[in-house]
Coordinates of C-alpha atoms and ligand atoms in Angstrom, one line a residue:
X1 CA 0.0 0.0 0.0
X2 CA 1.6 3.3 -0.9
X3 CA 1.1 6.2 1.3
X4 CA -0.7 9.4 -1.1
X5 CA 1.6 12.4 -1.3
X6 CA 0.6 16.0 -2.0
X7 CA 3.1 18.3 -2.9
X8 CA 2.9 21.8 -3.5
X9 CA 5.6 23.7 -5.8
X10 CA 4.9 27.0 -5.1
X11 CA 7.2 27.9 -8.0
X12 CA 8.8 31.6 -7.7
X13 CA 6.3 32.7 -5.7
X14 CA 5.4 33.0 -2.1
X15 CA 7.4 35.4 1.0
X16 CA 8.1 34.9 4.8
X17 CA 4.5 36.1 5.6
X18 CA 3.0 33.1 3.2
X19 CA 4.8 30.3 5.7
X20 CA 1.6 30.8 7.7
X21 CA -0.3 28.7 5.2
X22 CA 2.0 26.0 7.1
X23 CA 0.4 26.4 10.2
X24 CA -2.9 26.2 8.8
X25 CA -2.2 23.2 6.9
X26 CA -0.9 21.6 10.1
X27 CA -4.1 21.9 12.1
X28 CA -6.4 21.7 9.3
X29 CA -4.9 18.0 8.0
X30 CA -3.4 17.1 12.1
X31 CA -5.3 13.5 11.0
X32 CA -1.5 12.4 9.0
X33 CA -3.7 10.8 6.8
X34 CA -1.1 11.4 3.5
X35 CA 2.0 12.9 3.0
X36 CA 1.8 16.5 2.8
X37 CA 4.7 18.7 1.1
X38 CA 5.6 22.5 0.2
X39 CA 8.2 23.2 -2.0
X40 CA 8.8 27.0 -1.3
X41 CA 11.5 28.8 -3.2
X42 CA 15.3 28.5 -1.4
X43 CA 15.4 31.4 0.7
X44 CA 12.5 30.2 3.0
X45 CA 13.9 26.8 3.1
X46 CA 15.0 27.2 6.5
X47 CA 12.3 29.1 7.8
X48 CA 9.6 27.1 6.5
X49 CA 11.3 23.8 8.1
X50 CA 11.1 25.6 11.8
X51 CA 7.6 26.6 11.0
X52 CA 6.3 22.9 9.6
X53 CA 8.5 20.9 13.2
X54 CA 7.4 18.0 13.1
X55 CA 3.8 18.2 12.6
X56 CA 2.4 16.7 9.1
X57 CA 4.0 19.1 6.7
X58 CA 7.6 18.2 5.0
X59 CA 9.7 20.9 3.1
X60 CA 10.8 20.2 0.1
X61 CA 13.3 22.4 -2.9
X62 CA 12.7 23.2 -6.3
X63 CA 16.0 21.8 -7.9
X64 CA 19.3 20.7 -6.4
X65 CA 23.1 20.6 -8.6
X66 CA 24.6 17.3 -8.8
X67 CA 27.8 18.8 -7.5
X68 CA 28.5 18.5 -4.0
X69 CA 30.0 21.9 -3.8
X70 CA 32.1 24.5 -5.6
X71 CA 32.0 27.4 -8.7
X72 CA 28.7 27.2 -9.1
X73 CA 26.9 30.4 -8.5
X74 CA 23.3 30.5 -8.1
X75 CA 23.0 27.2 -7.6
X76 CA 22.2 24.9 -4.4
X77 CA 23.7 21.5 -3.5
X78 CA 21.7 18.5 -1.8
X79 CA 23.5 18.3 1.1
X80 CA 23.1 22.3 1.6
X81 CA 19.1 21.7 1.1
X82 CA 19.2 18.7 3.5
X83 CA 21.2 21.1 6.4
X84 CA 17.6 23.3 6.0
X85 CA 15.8 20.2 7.0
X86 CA 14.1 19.5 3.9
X87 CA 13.7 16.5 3.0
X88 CA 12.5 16.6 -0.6
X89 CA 13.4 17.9 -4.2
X90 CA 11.9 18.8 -6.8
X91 CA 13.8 17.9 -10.1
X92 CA 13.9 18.2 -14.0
X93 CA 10.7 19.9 -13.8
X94 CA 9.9 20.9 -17.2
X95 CA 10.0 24.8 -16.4
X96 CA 13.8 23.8 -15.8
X97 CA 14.3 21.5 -18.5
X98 CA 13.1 23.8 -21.1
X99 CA 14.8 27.2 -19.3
X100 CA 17.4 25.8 -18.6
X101 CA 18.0 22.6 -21.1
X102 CA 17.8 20.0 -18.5
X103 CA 18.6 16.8 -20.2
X104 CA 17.2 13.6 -18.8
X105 CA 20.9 12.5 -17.6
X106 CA 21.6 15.5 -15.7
X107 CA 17.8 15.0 -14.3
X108 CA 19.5 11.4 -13.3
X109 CA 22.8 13.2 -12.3
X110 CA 20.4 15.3 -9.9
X111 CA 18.4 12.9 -8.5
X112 CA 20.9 10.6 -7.2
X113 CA 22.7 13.5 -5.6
X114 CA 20.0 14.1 -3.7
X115 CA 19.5 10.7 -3.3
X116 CA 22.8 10.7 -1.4
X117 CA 22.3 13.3 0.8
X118 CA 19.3 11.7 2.4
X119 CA 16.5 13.9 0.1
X120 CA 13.4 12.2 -2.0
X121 CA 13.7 13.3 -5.5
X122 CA 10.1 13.7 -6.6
X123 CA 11.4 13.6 -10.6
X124 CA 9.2 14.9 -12.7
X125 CA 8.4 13.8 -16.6
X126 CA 5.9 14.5 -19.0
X127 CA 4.9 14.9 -22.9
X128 CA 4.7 18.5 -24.7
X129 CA 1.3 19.1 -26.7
X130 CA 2.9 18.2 -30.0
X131 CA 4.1 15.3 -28.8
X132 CA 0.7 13.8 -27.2
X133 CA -0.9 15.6 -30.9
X134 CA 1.6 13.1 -32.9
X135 CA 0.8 9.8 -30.5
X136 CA 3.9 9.5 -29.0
X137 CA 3.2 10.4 -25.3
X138 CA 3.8 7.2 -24.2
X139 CA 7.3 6.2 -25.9
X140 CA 8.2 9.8 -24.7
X141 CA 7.0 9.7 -21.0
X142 CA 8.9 6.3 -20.9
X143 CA 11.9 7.5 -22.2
X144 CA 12.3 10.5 -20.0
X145 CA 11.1 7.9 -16.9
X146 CA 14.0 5.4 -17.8
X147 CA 16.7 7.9 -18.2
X148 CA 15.8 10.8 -15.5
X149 CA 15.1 7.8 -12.9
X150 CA 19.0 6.5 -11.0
X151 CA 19.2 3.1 -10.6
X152 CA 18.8 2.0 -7.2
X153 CA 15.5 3.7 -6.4
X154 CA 13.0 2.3 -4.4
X155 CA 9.8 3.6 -2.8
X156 CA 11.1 5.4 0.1
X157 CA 14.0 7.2 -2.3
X158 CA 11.8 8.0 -5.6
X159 CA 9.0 10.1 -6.1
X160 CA 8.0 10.2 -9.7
X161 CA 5.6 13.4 -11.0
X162 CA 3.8 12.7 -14.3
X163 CA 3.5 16.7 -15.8
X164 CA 2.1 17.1 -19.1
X165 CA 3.6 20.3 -20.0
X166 CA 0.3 21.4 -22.3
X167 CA -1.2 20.7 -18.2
X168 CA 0.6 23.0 -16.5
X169 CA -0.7 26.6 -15.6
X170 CA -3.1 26.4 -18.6
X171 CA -6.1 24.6 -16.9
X172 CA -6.2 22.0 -19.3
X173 CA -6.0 18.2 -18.0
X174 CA -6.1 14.9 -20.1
X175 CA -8.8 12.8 -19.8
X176 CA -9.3 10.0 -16.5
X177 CA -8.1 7.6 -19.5
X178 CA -4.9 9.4 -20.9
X179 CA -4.0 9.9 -16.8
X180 CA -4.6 5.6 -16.3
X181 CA -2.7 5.2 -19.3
X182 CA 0.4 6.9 -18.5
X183 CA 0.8 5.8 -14.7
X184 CA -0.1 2.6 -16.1
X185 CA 2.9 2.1 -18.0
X186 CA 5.0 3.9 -15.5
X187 CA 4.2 1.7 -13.0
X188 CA 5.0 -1.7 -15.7
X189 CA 8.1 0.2 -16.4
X190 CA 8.9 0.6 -12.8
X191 CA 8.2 -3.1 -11.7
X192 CA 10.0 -3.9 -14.2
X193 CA 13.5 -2.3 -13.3
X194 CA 12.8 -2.2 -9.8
X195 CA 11.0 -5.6 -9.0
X196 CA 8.8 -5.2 -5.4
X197 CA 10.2 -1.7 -5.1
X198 CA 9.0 -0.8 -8.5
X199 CA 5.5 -1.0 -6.7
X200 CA 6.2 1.3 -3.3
X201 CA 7.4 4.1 -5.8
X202 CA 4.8 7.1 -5.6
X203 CA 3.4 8.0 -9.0
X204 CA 1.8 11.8 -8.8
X205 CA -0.1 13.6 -11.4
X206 CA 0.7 16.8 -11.9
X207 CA -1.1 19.9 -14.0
X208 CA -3.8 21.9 -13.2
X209 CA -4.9 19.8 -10.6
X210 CA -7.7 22.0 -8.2
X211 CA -10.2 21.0 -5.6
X212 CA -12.7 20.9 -8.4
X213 CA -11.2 18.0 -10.7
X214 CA -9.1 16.5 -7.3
X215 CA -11.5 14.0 -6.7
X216 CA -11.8 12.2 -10.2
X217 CA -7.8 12.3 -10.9
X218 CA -7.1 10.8 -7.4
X219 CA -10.1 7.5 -8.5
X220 CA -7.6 6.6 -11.3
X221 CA -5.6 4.1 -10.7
X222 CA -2.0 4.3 -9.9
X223 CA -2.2 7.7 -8.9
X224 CA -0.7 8.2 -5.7
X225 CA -1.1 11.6 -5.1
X226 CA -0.2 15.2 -7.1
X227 CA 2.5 17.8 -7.6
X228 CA 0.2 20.9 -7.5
X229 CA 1.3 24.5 -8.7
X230 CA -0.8 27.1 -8.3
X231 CA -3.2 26.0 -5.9
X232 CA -0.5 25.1 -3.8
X233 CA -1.0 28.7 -3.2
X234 CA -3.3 29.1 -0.5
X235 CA -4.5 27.1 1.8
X236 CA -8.0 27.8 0.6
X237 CA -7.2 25.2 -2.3
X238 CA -4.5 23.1 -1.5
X239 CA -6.1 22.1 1.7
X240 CA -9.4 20.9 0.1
X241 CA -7.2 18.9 -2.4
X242 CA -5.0 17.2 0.6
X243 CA -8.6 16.4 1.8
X244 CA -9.9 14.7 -1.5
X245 CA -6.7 13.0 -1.5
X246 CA -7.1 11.5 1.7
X247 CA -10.4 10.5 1.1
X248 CA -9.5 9.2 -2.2
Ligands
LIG301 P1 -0.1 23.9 -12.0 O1 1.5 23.5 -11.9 O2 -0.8 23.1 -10.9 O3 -0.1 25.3 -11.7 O4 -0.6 23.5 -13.3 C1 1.9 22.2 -11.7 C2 3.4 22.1 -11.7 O5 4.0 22.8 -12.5 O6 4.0 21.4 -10.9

């Protein structure tokens, strides 16, 4: 049985005063019933750790470097995100992958840094709009999933985040079937490198997921949670989703 996740990236967005939402996250979901997780930007790393203790709220970072430290400005190593007390991190999201030209191997080179410092990737993958227009979502999705994934993994060191890009910020979601489809194969594809493991791993959906469509994506099958954006927000939305997900 794999325990649901919700996980908020709150993107570049968000300020000391919105850590509050922690607090009311903590009392409104006190029940543990899933894994709750904001992913504020770095600077309130630290802050939003003191602020979550050890109620039912984890901390979590956008992106890590695979580096372990040295001439890298800008940039923020495992380890360093780990001495916060987070204990998740967000990687090859597809806002980074296409700013930035993340590659699926230096999604991989990420992961398993984080991987050794003690964080939970929760690596993200998904198809562009052309790509699900021409039918090849699936070899896609795979693709990215066998290459962005480090060997090794198991459930209590993966997360995996499903993210159709033409989903994100726009709205839009695929249907209940294109969603079953996917984590479908993801899941074969994990059992298949991973064995037993292969079924612990967390499979989220992630795009435009709200209170109002919550329900329905969370009945699919093999979803084990979501990666939500902007109504990671406020705790207006994202608590109502945390609650459909641990009804679900
Ligand atoms: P959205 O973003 O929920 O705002 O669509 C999801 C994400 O980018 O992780």
């Amino acid at each position: 049985m794999r325990r649901k996740m919700a996980a908020g990236n709150w993107k570049m967005n968000g300020s000391a005063a919105a850590l509050d939402m922690i607090d009311a996250l903590s009392s409104a979901h006190s029940d543990n019933a899933c894994d709750i997780v904001i992913c504020p930007p770095a600077h309130l790393l630290t802050a939003a750790c003191d602020r979550a203790g050890n109620g039912p709220v984890a901390i979590g970072a956008q992106n890590c470097h695979a580096a372990e430290k040295g001439a890298h400005t800008g940039d923020i190593a495992a380890a360093m995100i780990a001495e916060t007390g987070a204990r998740y991190v967000i990687t090859g999201h597809s806002e980074r992958r296409e700013t930035y030209g993340e590659t699926d191997a230096s999604v991989c080179d990420r992961s398993a840094a984080a991987q050794a410092s003690g964080l939970v990737p929760v690596v993200c993958i998904g198809e562009s709009l052309a790509q699900r227009e021409a039918g090849e979502a699936l070899p896609v999705i795979r693709a990215q999933l066998a290459a962005s994934v480090p060997d090794g993994s198991t459930g209590d060191t993966l997360v995996v985040a499903y993210e159709p890009i033409w989903a994100i910020g726009t709205g839009k979601i695929p249907t209940l079937e294109q969603i079953g489809e996917v984590h479908a194969a993801l899941r074969a594809d994990l059992v298949a490198r991973f064995g037993a493991e292969g079924e612990k791993i967390r499979l989220l959906y992630g795009g435009s997921v709200k209170p109002g469509n919550a329900a329905e994506i969370f009945g699919t099958a093999d979803v084990d949670g979501a990666l939500v954006g902007g109504a990671s927000l406020s705790a207006d939305d994202f608590s109502p989703i945390i609650a459909a997900l641990a009804a679900s």
